[in-house]
Coordinates of C-alpha atoms and ligand atoms in Angstrom, one line a residue:
M22 CA 132.2 160.2 111.3
Q23 CA 131.1 157.1 109.4
K24 CA 127.5 156.6 109.2
I25 CA 124.8 154.1 108.0
I26 CA 121.8 155.4 106.3
I27 CA 118.4 153.9 107.3
L28 CA 115.8 154.7 104.6
D29 CA 112.5 154.9 106.2
F30 CA 109.6 153.3 104.2
G31 CA 107.2 153.9 107.1
S32 CA 107.5 150.8 109.2
Q33 CA 106.8 151.0 112.9
T34 CA 110.2 149.5 113.7
T35 CA 112.3 151.8 111.6
Q36 CA 113.4 153.6 114.8
L37 CA 114.4 150.3 116.4
I38 CA 116.8 149.7 113.6
G39 CA 118.5 153.0 114.5
R40 CA 118.6 152.1 118.1
R41 CA 120.3 148.7 117.5
L42 CA 122.9 150.5 115.4
R43 CA 123.6 152.9 118.1
E44 CA 123.9 150.0 120.5
L45 CA 126.7 148.8 118.1
D46 CA 128.4 152.3 118.7
T47 CA 127.7 153.1 115.0
F48 CA 126.3 156.4 113.9
C49 CA 123.2 156.3 111.8
E50 CA 120.7 158.6 110.2
I51 CA 117.2 157.7 109.6
L52 CA 115.9 159.5 106.5
P53 CA 112.7 159.4 104.6
Y54 CA 112.9 156.8 101.8
N55 CA 113.5 159.2 99.0
K56 CA 116.1 161.4 100.8
F57 CA 119.3 159.4 100.2
P58 CA 122.1 161.9 100.5
K59 CA 124.1 162.9 97.4
D60 CA 127.8 162.5 97.5
D61 CA 128.4 161.9 101.1
P62 CA 131.6 159.8 101.5
S63 CA 130.9 159.2 105.2
V64 CA 128.1 156.9 104.3
I65 CA 129.3 153.3 104.6
G66 CA 126.1 151.4 104.1
V67 CA 122.4 151.6 103.7
I68 CA 119.4 149.8 105.3
L69 CA 115.9 149.8 103.6
S70 CA 113.3 149.5 106.3
G71 CA 109.9 147.7 106.2
S72 CA 106.7 149.4 105.2
P73 CA 102.9 149.2 105.7
Y74 CA 102.6 149.0 102.0
S75 CA 102.8 146.0 99.5
V76 CA 105.2 146.7 96.7
H77 CA 102.2 146.3 94.5
D78 CA 100.1 149.2 96.1
P79 CA 99.9 152.1 93.6
E80 CA 100.9 154.3 96.5
A81 CA 103.9 152.2 97.7
F82 CA 107.1 154.2 98.3
Q83 CA 109.5 154.2 95.5
V84 CA 113.2 154.7 95.7
D85 CA 115.8 155.0 93.0
L86 CA 118.0 151.9 93.9
S87 CA 120.7 152.9 91.5
R88 CA 121.7 155.7 93.9
F89 CA 123.5 153.1 96.1
L90 CA 123.0 149.6 94.8
G91 CA 126.3 148.1 93.8
K92 CA 128.1 151.2 95.2
I93 CA 127.9 150.6 99.0
P94 CA 126.6 147.7 101.0
V95 CA 122.8 147.4 101.2
L96 CA 120.5 145.5 103.5
G97 CA 116.9 145.2 102.7
I98 CA 114.5 144.5 105.6
C99 CA 111.1 143.0 104.9
Y100 CA 109.5 145.5 102.4
G101 CA 113.1 146.6 101.6
A102 CA 113.9 142.9 100.7
Q103 CA 110.8 142.5 98.7
Y104 CA 111.2 146.0 96.9
I105 CA 114.8 145.1 95.8
S106 CA 113.6 141.8 94.5
H107 CA 110.7 143.3 92.7
K108 CA 112.7 145.8 90.9
N109 CA 115.5 143.5 89.9
G110 CA 113.8 140.7 88.2
G111 CA 112.4 138.8 91.2
K112 CA 108.8 138.3 92.1
V113 CA 106.6 139.3 95.1
E114 CA 103.2 137.8 95.4
Q115 CA 100.4 137.2 97.8
T116 CA 100.5 133.5 98.2
G117 CA 98.4 132.9 101.3
T118 CA 101.5 132.0 103.3
R119 CA 101.4 135.2 105.2
E120 CA 103.8 135.0 108.1
Y121 CA 103.3 136.9 111.2
G122 CA 105.2 136.4 114.5
R123 CA 107.9 133.9 115.5
A124 CA 109.4 131.6 112.9
N125 CA 112.6 129.6 112.8
L126 CA 115.4 129.6 110.2
A127 CA 115.3 125.9 109.2
T128 CA 118.2 126.4 106.9
V129 CA 120.8 129.2 107.2
D130 CA 124.0 129.7 105.4
T131 CA 126.4 130.4 108.2
E132 CA 129.3 130.8 105.7
N133 CA 127.6 134.0 104.4
P134 CA 129.1 137.0 106.2
L135 CA 125.5 138.2 107.2
F136 CA 124.7 135.0 109.3
R137 CA 128.2 134.3 110.7
G138 CA 127.6 132.9 114.2
F139 CA 123.9 132.0 113.6
D140 CA 122.5 129.0 115.2
K141 CA 120.4 126.5 113.2
N142 CA 116.7 127.0 113.8
S143 CA 117.5 130.6 115.1
Q144 CA 114.2 132.3 115.9
V145 CA 113.2 135.4 113.9
W146 CA 110.2 137.6 113.8
M147 CA 108.2 137.9 110.6
S148 CA 105.4 140.3 109.7
H149 CA 104.6 140.3 106.0
G150 CA 101.6 139.8 104.0
D151 CA 103.2 139.4 100.5
T152 CA 106.0 137.1 100.0
I153 CA 109.0 136.8 97.7
T154 CA 108.5 133.9 95.3
A155 CA 111.5 134.5 93.1
I156 CA 114.8 136.4 93.6
P157 CA 117.0 138.3 91.2
S158 CA 119.1 136.1 89.0
D159 CA 122.3 137.2 90.5
C160 CA 121.1 136.3 94.0
K161 CA 121.1 133.2 96.1
I162 CA 119.0 132.0 99.0
I163 CA 120.8 132.2 102.3
A164 CA 118.1 131.3 104.9
S165 CA 114.6 129.7 104.7
T166 CA 111.9 128.9 107.2
S167 CA 109.5 126.0 106.8
D168 CA 107.0 128.2 105.1
V169 CA 109.2 130.9 103.6
K170 CA 111.8 129.8 101.1
F171 CA 113.3 133.2 100.4
A172 CA 113.6 134.3 104.1
A173 CA 117.0 135.8 103.2
Y174 CA 118.9 136.2 100.0
A175 CA 122.2 137.7 99.0
S176 CA 123.7 138.9 95.6
T177 CA 126.7 136.9 94.3
T178 CA 127.9 139.9 92.2
Q179 CA 127.4 143.0 94.4
P180 CA 127.2 143.9 98.1
L181 CA 123.5 143.2 98.7
W182 CA 121.7 141.3 101.4
A183 CA 118.0 141.1 102.1
V184 CA 116.0 139.5 104.9
Q185 CA 112.2 139.2 105.0
F186 CA 112.1 139.0 108.8
H187 CA 112.8 141.9 111.3
P188 CA 116.3 141.5 112.8
E189 CA 115.8 144.8 114.8
V190 CA 112.9 143.4 117.0
F191 CA 113.6 141.8 120.3
H192 CA 112.0 138.5 119.2
S193 CA 114.6 137.9 116.6
L194 CA 117.0 136.4 119.0
Q195 CA 120.0 136.8 117.0
G196 CA 118.9 140.0 115.3
T197 CA 121.8 142.0 116.9
T198 CA 124.3 139.5 115.6
L199 CA 122.9 140.0 112.2
L200 CA 123.0 143.7 112.3
K201 CA 126.5 143.6 113.7
N202 CA 127.6 141.3 110.9
F203 CA 126.3 143.7 108.5
V204 CA 127.4 147.0 110.0
V205 CA 130.7 145.9 111.4
D206 CA 132.0 143.1 109.1
I207 CA 130.3 144.0 105.8
C208 CA 130.2 147.9 106.0
G209 CA 133.4 148.2 108.0
S210 CA 132.0 150.3 110.9
K211 CA 134.9 151.2 113.3
Q212 CA 132.2 151.5 116.1
E213 CA 133.6 154.9 117.0
W214 CA 130.5 156.4 118.4
S215 CA 130.9 157.0 122.2
P216 CA 129.8 159.8 124.4
A217 CA 133.4 160.8 124.7
S218 CA 134.0 160.9 120.9
Y219 CA 130.7 162.7 120.4
V220 CA 131.6 165.4 122.9
E221 CA 135.1 165.9 121.4
T222 CA 133.7 166.0 117.7
T223 CA 130.8 168.2 118.5
V224 CA 132.7 170.6 120.6
K225 CA 135.1 170.9 117.7
E226 CA 132.4 171.4 115.2
L227 CA 130.6 174.0 117.3
K228 CA 133.8 176.0 117.7
E229 CA 134.0 176.1 113.9
Q230 CA 130.3 176.7 113.3
L231 CA 130.1 179.5 115.9
G232 CA 133.4 181.1 115.9
N233 CA 133.0 184.3 118.1
D234 CA 129.3 184.6 117.7
R235 CA 127.0 185.1 120.6
V236 CA 124.4 182.4 121.2
I237 CA 121.1 182.5 123.2
L238 CA 119.5 179.4 124.7
G239 CA 116.2 178.8 126.5
L240 CA 116.7 176.5 129.6
S241 CA 113.9 174.7 131.0
G242 CA 115.6 172.7 133.7
G243 CA 115.0 169.5 131.6
V244 CA 117.7 167.1 130.5
D245 CA 117.9 168.2 126.8
S246 CA 118.2 171.9 127.1
S247 CA 120.6 171.4 130.1
V248 CA 123.0 169.2 128.1
C249 CA 122.8 171.3 125.1
A250 CA 123.9 174.3 127.3
T251 CA 126.7 172.4 128.9
L252 CA 128.0 171.3 125.5
L253 CA 127.9 174.7 124.1
N254 CA 129.5 176.2 127.2
R255 CA 132.3 173.8 126.6
A256 CA 132.8 175.0 123.1
I257 CA 132.1 178.8 123.3
G258 CA 132.0 179.6 127.1
K259 CA 130.9 183.0 127.9
N260 CA 129.6 183.7 124.3
L261 CA 126.6 181.5 125.4
T262 CA 123.8 183.3 127.3
C263 CA 121.0 181.1 128.8
I264 CA 117.7 182.3 129.8
F265 CA 115.7 180.4 132.3
V266 CA 112.1 181.7 132.9
D267 CA 110.2 180.9 136.1
H268 CA 106.5 181.0 135.4
G269 CA 105.8 180.2 139.1
M270 CA 104.5 176.8 138.3
L271 CA 107.7 174.8 138.6
R272 CA 108.0 172.2 141.3
K273 CA 108.8 173.0 144.9
N274 CA 112.0 175.1 145.1
E275 CA 112.9 174.0 141.6
F276 CA 113.8 177.3 140.3
A277 CA 116.4 177.9 142.9
K278 CA 117.8 174.4 142.9
V279 CA 118.1 174.3 139.0
M280 CA 119.7 177.7 139.0
E281 CA 122.3 176.6 141.5
A282 CA 123.0 173.5 139.4
Y283 CA 123.4 175.6 136.3
E284 CA 125.7 178.0 138.0
G285 CA 127.7 175.0 139.4
L286 CA 128.2 173.9 135.8
G287 CA 129.7 177.4 135.1
L288 CA 126.9 178.4 132.7
N289 CA 126.1 182.1 132.1
V290 CA 122.4 182.1 133.1
I291 CA 119.8 184.8 133.3
G292 CA 117.1 183.7 135.6
I293 CA 113.9 185.6 135.4
D294 CA 111.1 185.4 137.9
A295 CA 108.0 186.3 135.9
S296 CA 105.5 184.5 138.0
E297 CA 103.6 187.7 138.7
K298 CA 102.8 188.1 135.1
F299 CA 101.7 184.5 134.6
F300 CA 99.5 184.3 137.6
A301 CA 97.9 187.6 136.7
D302 CA 97.2 186.6 133.2
L303 CA 95.9 183.1 134.3
A304 CA 93.5 184.5 136.9
G305 CA 90.1 182.9 136.5
V306 CA 91.0 180.8 133.4
T307 CA 89.8 177.3 133.7
D308 CA 89.9 175.9 130.2
P309 CA 93.0 173.7 129.8
E310 CA 93.9 174.8 126.2
Q311 CA 93.3 178.4 127.2
K312 CA 95.8 178.0 130.0
R313 CA 98.3 176.4 127.8
K314 CA 97.9 179.1 125.2
I315 CA 98.3 182.0 127.8
I316 CA 101.4 180.3 129.3
G317 CA 102.9 179.8 125.8
R318 CA 102.3 183.4 124.8
D319 CA 103.6 184.9 128.1
F320 CA 106.7 182.6 127.9
V321 CA 107.5 183.8 124.3
E322 CA 106.9 187.4 125.5
V323 CA 109.2 187.2 128.5
F324 CA 111.9 185.2 126.7
N325 CA 111.8 187.6 123.7
A326 CA 112.1 190.7 125.9
E327 CA 115.2 189.2 127.4
A328 CA 116.6 187.8 124.3
K329 CA 116.3 191.2 122.5
K330 CA 118.7 192.8 125.1
I331 CA 121.3 190.7 123.7
T332 CA 121.7 192.7 120.6
D333 CA 124.8 191.0 119.2
A334 CA 123.3 187.5 119.3
K335 CA 123.6 185.5 116.1
W336 CA 122.3 182.2 117.1
L337 CA 119.4 180.5 118.8
A338 CA 120.5 177.2 120.4
Q339 CA 117.8 174.6 121.1
G340 CA 118.0 171.1 122.7
T341 CA 116.0 169.4 119.9
I342 CA 116.8 165.6 119.9
Y343 CA 116.5 163.0 117.3
P344 CA 113.0 161.7 118.0
D345 CA 111.8 165.2 117.8
R346 CA 113.1 165.4 114.3
I347 CA 112.0 162.0 113.2
E348 CA 108.6 163.0 114.3
S349 CA 108.7 166.1 112.1
L350 CA 110.1 164.1 109.2
S351 CA 107.5 161.4 109.7
I352 CA 106.4 160.1 106.3
T353 CA 103.3 158.2 107.2
G354 CA 101.4 161.3 108.2
M355 CA 100.8 160.1 111.7
V356 CA 99.8 162.9 114.0
I357 CA 102.3 163.5 116.5
K358 CA 102.1 165.9 119.5
S359 CA 104.6 168.7 119.6
H360 CA 105.0 170.9 122.6
H361 CA 107.3 173.9 122.0
N362 CA 108.2 175.8 124.9
V363 CA 110.1 178.5 123.1
G364 CA 108.7 179.6 119.8
G365 CA 108.3 182.7 117.5
L366 CA 111.3 184.7 118.3
P367 CA 110.9 188.0 116.4
K368 CA 112.1 187.8 112.8
E369 CA 114.0 191.0 113.0
M370 CA 116.3 189.2 115.4
N371 CA 117.4 187.1 112.5
L372 CA 118.7 184.3 114.5
K373 CA 120.3 181.2 113.0
L374 CA 119.4 177.8 114.6
C375 CA 121.9 175.7 116.4
E376 CA 120.8 172.2 117.4
P377 CA 123.8 170.2 118.5
L378 CA 121.8 167.4 120.0
Q379 CA 119.7 166.7 116.9
W380 CA 121.2 163.3 116.1
L381 CA 120.8 161.7 119.7
F382 CA 118.3 159.6 121.3
K383 CA 117.2 160.5 124.8
D384 CA 119.4 158.0 126.6
E385 CA 122.4 159.0 124.4
V386 CA 121.8 162.6 125.6
R387 CA 122.0 161.3 129.1
R388 CA 125.2 159.5 128.4
V389 CA 126.6 162.7 126.9
G390 CA 125.4 164.5 130.0
Y391 CA 127.4 162.1 132.3
E392 CA 130.5 162.5 129.9
L393 CA 130.2 166.3 130.6
G394 CA 130.2 165.8 134.3
M395 CA 126.8 167.0 134.9
P396 CA 125.0 166.2 138.2
E397 CA 123.1 162.8 138.2
R398 CA 119.9 164.5 139.4
L399 CA 119.7 166.8 136.4
I400 CA 120.5 164.1 134.0
K401 CA 118.0 161.6 135.3
R402 CA 115.1 164.1 135.7
H403 CA 111.7 162.9 134.5
P404 CA 110.2 164.9 131.6
F405 CA 108.1 167.8 132.8
P406 CA 105.6 169.7 130.7
G407 CA 106.5 173.3 129.6
P408 CA 103.3 174.8 131.3
G409 CA 104.4 173.0 134.6
L410 CA 102.0 172.5 137.3
A411 CA 99.3 174.6 135.5
V412 CA 98.3 171.4 133.6
R413 CA 98.2 169.4 136.9
I414 CA 95.6 171.8 138.6
L415 CA 92.1 171.3 137.5
G416 CA 90.2 174.5 137.2
D417 CA 91.7 178.0 137.7
I418 CA 95.2 178.6 139.0
T419 CA 96.1 180.4 142.2
R420 CA 99.4 180.8 144.0
E421 CA 97.7 178.9 147.0
K422 CA 96.8 175.9 144.8
V423 CA 100.2 175.8 143.3
R424 CA 101.7 175.7 146.8
I425 CA 99.4 172.9 147.9
L426 CA 100.4 170.9 144.8
Q427 CA 104.0 171.7 145.3
E428 CA 104.0 170.4 148.8
A429 CA 102.2 167.1 147.9
D430 CA 104.3 166.6 144.7
D431 CA 107.5 167.2 146.7
I432 CA 106.5 164.4 149.2
Y433 CA 105.7 162.0 146.4
I434 CA 108.7 162.6 144.3
E435 CA 111.2 162.8 147.2
N436 CA 109.9 159.4 148.4
M437 CA 110.3 158.1 145.0
H438 CA 114.0 159.1 145.0
N439 CA 114.5 157.5 148.3
Y440 CA 112.8 154.2 147.7
V441 CA 115.1 151.4 146.6
C442 CA 113.3 148.5 144.9
E443 CA 114.1 144.8 145.6
D444 CA 116.3 144.7 142.5
G445 CA 118.4 147.6 144.0
E446 CA 117.2 150.1 141.6
V447 CA 115.8 153.4 142.8
L448 CA 112.1 153.6 142.1
Y449 CA 112.4 157.1 140.5
D450 CA 114.7 155.7 137.9
K451 CA 112.2 152.9 137.0
V452 CA 109.5 155.3 136.0
W453 CA 109.4 157.3 132.9
Q454 CA 107.4 160.2 134.5
A455 CA 105.7 160.8 137.8
G456 CA 103.6 163.7 139.1
T457 CA 100.9 164.8 141.3
V458 CA 97.5 166.4 140.1
L459 CA 95.5 168.6 142.3
L460 CA 91.8 167.9 141.8
S461 CA 90.9 171.3 142.9
T462 CA 87.4 171.2 141.3
I463 CA 86.5 168.4 143.8
R464 CA 85.9 168.4 147.5
S465 CA 85.4 165.3 149.6
V466 CA 84.7 164.8 153.3
G467 CA 87.3 163.3 155.7
V468 CA 88.0 163.3 159.3
M469 CA 91.1 164.5 161.1
G470 CA 91.3 164.1 164.8
D471 CA 87.8 164.9 165.9
E472 CA 87.2 167.3 163.1
R473 CA 85.4 166.9 159.9
T474 CA 87.4 168.1 156.9
Y475 CA 86.1 169.2 153.4
E476 CA 89.0 169.4 151.2
H477 CA 90.6 168.5 147.8
P478 CA 91.9 165.0 146.7
V479 CA 95.3 164.7 144.9
A480 CA 95.8 162.0 142.2
L481 CA 99.3 160.5 142.0
R482 CA 100.4 159.5 138.5
A483 CA 103.4 157.4 137.4
V484 CA 103.9 155.9 134.0
T485 CA 106.3 153.7 132.3
S486 CA 107.1 154.5 128.6
T487 CA 109.8 154.8 126.2
D488 CA 108.8 158.0 124.2
A489 CA 105.5 159.4 125.8
M490 CA 103.6 158.4 122.8
S491 CA 102.1 155.5 124.7
A492 CA 102.4 154.9 128.3
D493 CA 101.2 152.4 131.0
W494 CA 100.5 153.2 134.6
A495 CA 103.5 152.1 136.8
Q496 CA 102.8 149.3 139.3
L497 CA 104.2 151.0 142.4
P498 CA 104.8 149.1 145.5
Y499 CA 101.9 149.2 148.1
D500 CA 104.2 150.1 151.0
F501 CA 105.6 153.0 149.0
M502 CA 102.1 154.2 148.2
A503 CA 101.0 153.8 151.7
K504 CA 103.8 155.9 153.1
V505 CA 103.3 158.7 150.5
S506 CA 99.5 158.9 151.1
N507 CA 100.1 159.1 154.9
E508 CA 102.7 161.8 154.5
I509 CA 100.7 163.9 152.1
I510 CA 97.4 163.8 154.1
N511 CA 99.3 164.5 157.4
K512 CA 101.5 167.2 156.1
V513 CA 99.7 169.0 153.4
K514 CA 97.0 171.4 154.6
G515 CA 94.3 171.3 152.0
V516 CA 94.4 167.7 150.9
N517 CA 92.4 165.0 152.7
R518 CA 92.5 162.2 150.1
V519 CA 95.1 160.6 147.9
C520 CA 94.2 158.5 144.7
Y521 CA 96.3 156.6 142.2
D522 CA 95.6 157.1 138.6
I523 CA 95.7 153.7 136.9
S524 CA 94.9 154.7 133.3
S525 CA 97.1 154.0 130.4
K526 CA 97.7 156.1 127.3
P527 CA 95.9 155.8 125.1
P528 CA 93.0 156.3 125.8
A529 CA 94.0 158.5 128.7
T530 CA 97.0 161.0 128.4
I531 CA 99.9 161.3 130.8
E532 CA 98.9 164.8 131.9
W533 CA 95.3 165.4 133.1
E534 CA 94.9 168.6 131.2
Ligands
LIG613 P1 100.4 163.8 127.3 O1 99.7 164.4 128.5 O2 100.0 164.3 125.9 O3 101.9 164.2 127.5 O4 100.3 162.3 127.3 C1 103.0 163.6 126.7 C2 104.3 164.1 127.1 O5 104.3 165.6 126.9 C3 104.4 166.4 128.1 N1 103.5 167.5 127.9 C4 103.9 168.8 127.6 N2 105.2 169.2 127.5 N3 104.4 171.3 127.0 C5 105.4 170.5 127.2 O6 106.5 170.9 126.9 C6 103.0 170.9 127.2 O7 102.0 171.7 127.0 C7 102.8 169.6 127.6 N4 101.7 168.9 127.7 C8 102.2 167.5 128.0 C9 104.0 165.3 129.3 O8 104.5 165.8 130.5 C10 104.5 164.1 128.8 O9 105.8 164.0 129.0

């Protein structure tokens, strides 16, 4: 399949470039700035991203432009534009005309294929300290703002375009037009990426890659692993064995419901109720990290014991998706949280890794899920932490506390599924993630009928986010909150108070523990 390479120089908006290209049904790969692939005929163009560095910084990222310049179409964005100019006889300086935020293209050459369809004064988004003061001799200016003469330039001798603004951000109002001009008109993208084509190609590739080999996959009930399993099932059928471990801290009836859904999809699933072991090992443990460690360790033990029984397995499949990979490829050294649910399979099993979703973003995984005919409820599921409700119960874990939390949480989440907002969208679908926390280390006084109660509060949590790296608390409708609160207090024995968590991340996190 044709692809565009985006070379990442560490800009915060690099992923957004990728996103925009996917919206244009064009396959792209984001790679570290120095990892341009050798001899890959499917690469039809390259985009150089922005960067936190100035081209003059000693530690600025360097790339060998001769790998692609003059060979395939190139688009430099911000640092990318400055870098190309800097390396080809142009000049980049600190002039004091730093431009941040909105600007307008006072002049724009709409005859140039990059700006076809642009309006005069089109709004763009600038974010640069240095500015280009001279461009390479074979280049000409194709757009300027009142302050920035070289807002965009293009070569007259080779397929090279460069813009100092950021077409990928929302505030560049015709940014998508620009990217479409580059990707479709200039690079010749056939816009062939679609969930259907993805499924078709991937199933074919998986058949070739796996042949008659047996594959093991750990299911969590979440979207990624479920889509991964369904895709593999389509490719290799019964040669796929899925293992779904119940640690006892899933949502109410979830294990049974998810198993039913998996069986409905024709998956070959082994469900293991290991709750006994988990509860025993967690007894009396209150420290959040300790709880996580125990659950992680037990999980691996249970999973491995089962996986080892499949003696002829050759592959371990995982639902790793693109953002997971970008995080691990991150070049700027940002600390990113990784939560691995399955880890450390014994080396002697010698399994090769199969990750068919590794190029997809979350919403693309969902689109593939629909294409595969998976149930909507499974596809739209909010993320759920690997350690489950254990990180939503303060203090030690007991079966009784899990039961109380499951009841309260079920009321909250079911009401969210049933609440239709004014714009017609279901509340559950508007929220990135929602859950209930049992504040079991706290008791407060209440009154029910004529009786004094002394029980635990629960905190409801709902956040909006795009990647869980940052999140804001969701502004849920008051009538919805009133109904949920009433139902929880009336129906869940052990809870006499309901609070709503209005903390954003950072500084709080999504989970309480
Ligand atoms: P935090 O609490 O760090 O969570 O804001 C970010 C996202 O990660 C999920 N999460 C986990 N997922 N194992 C997981 O598989 C874990 O230990 C874990 N802790 C948090 C959390 O639900 C949110 O989506």
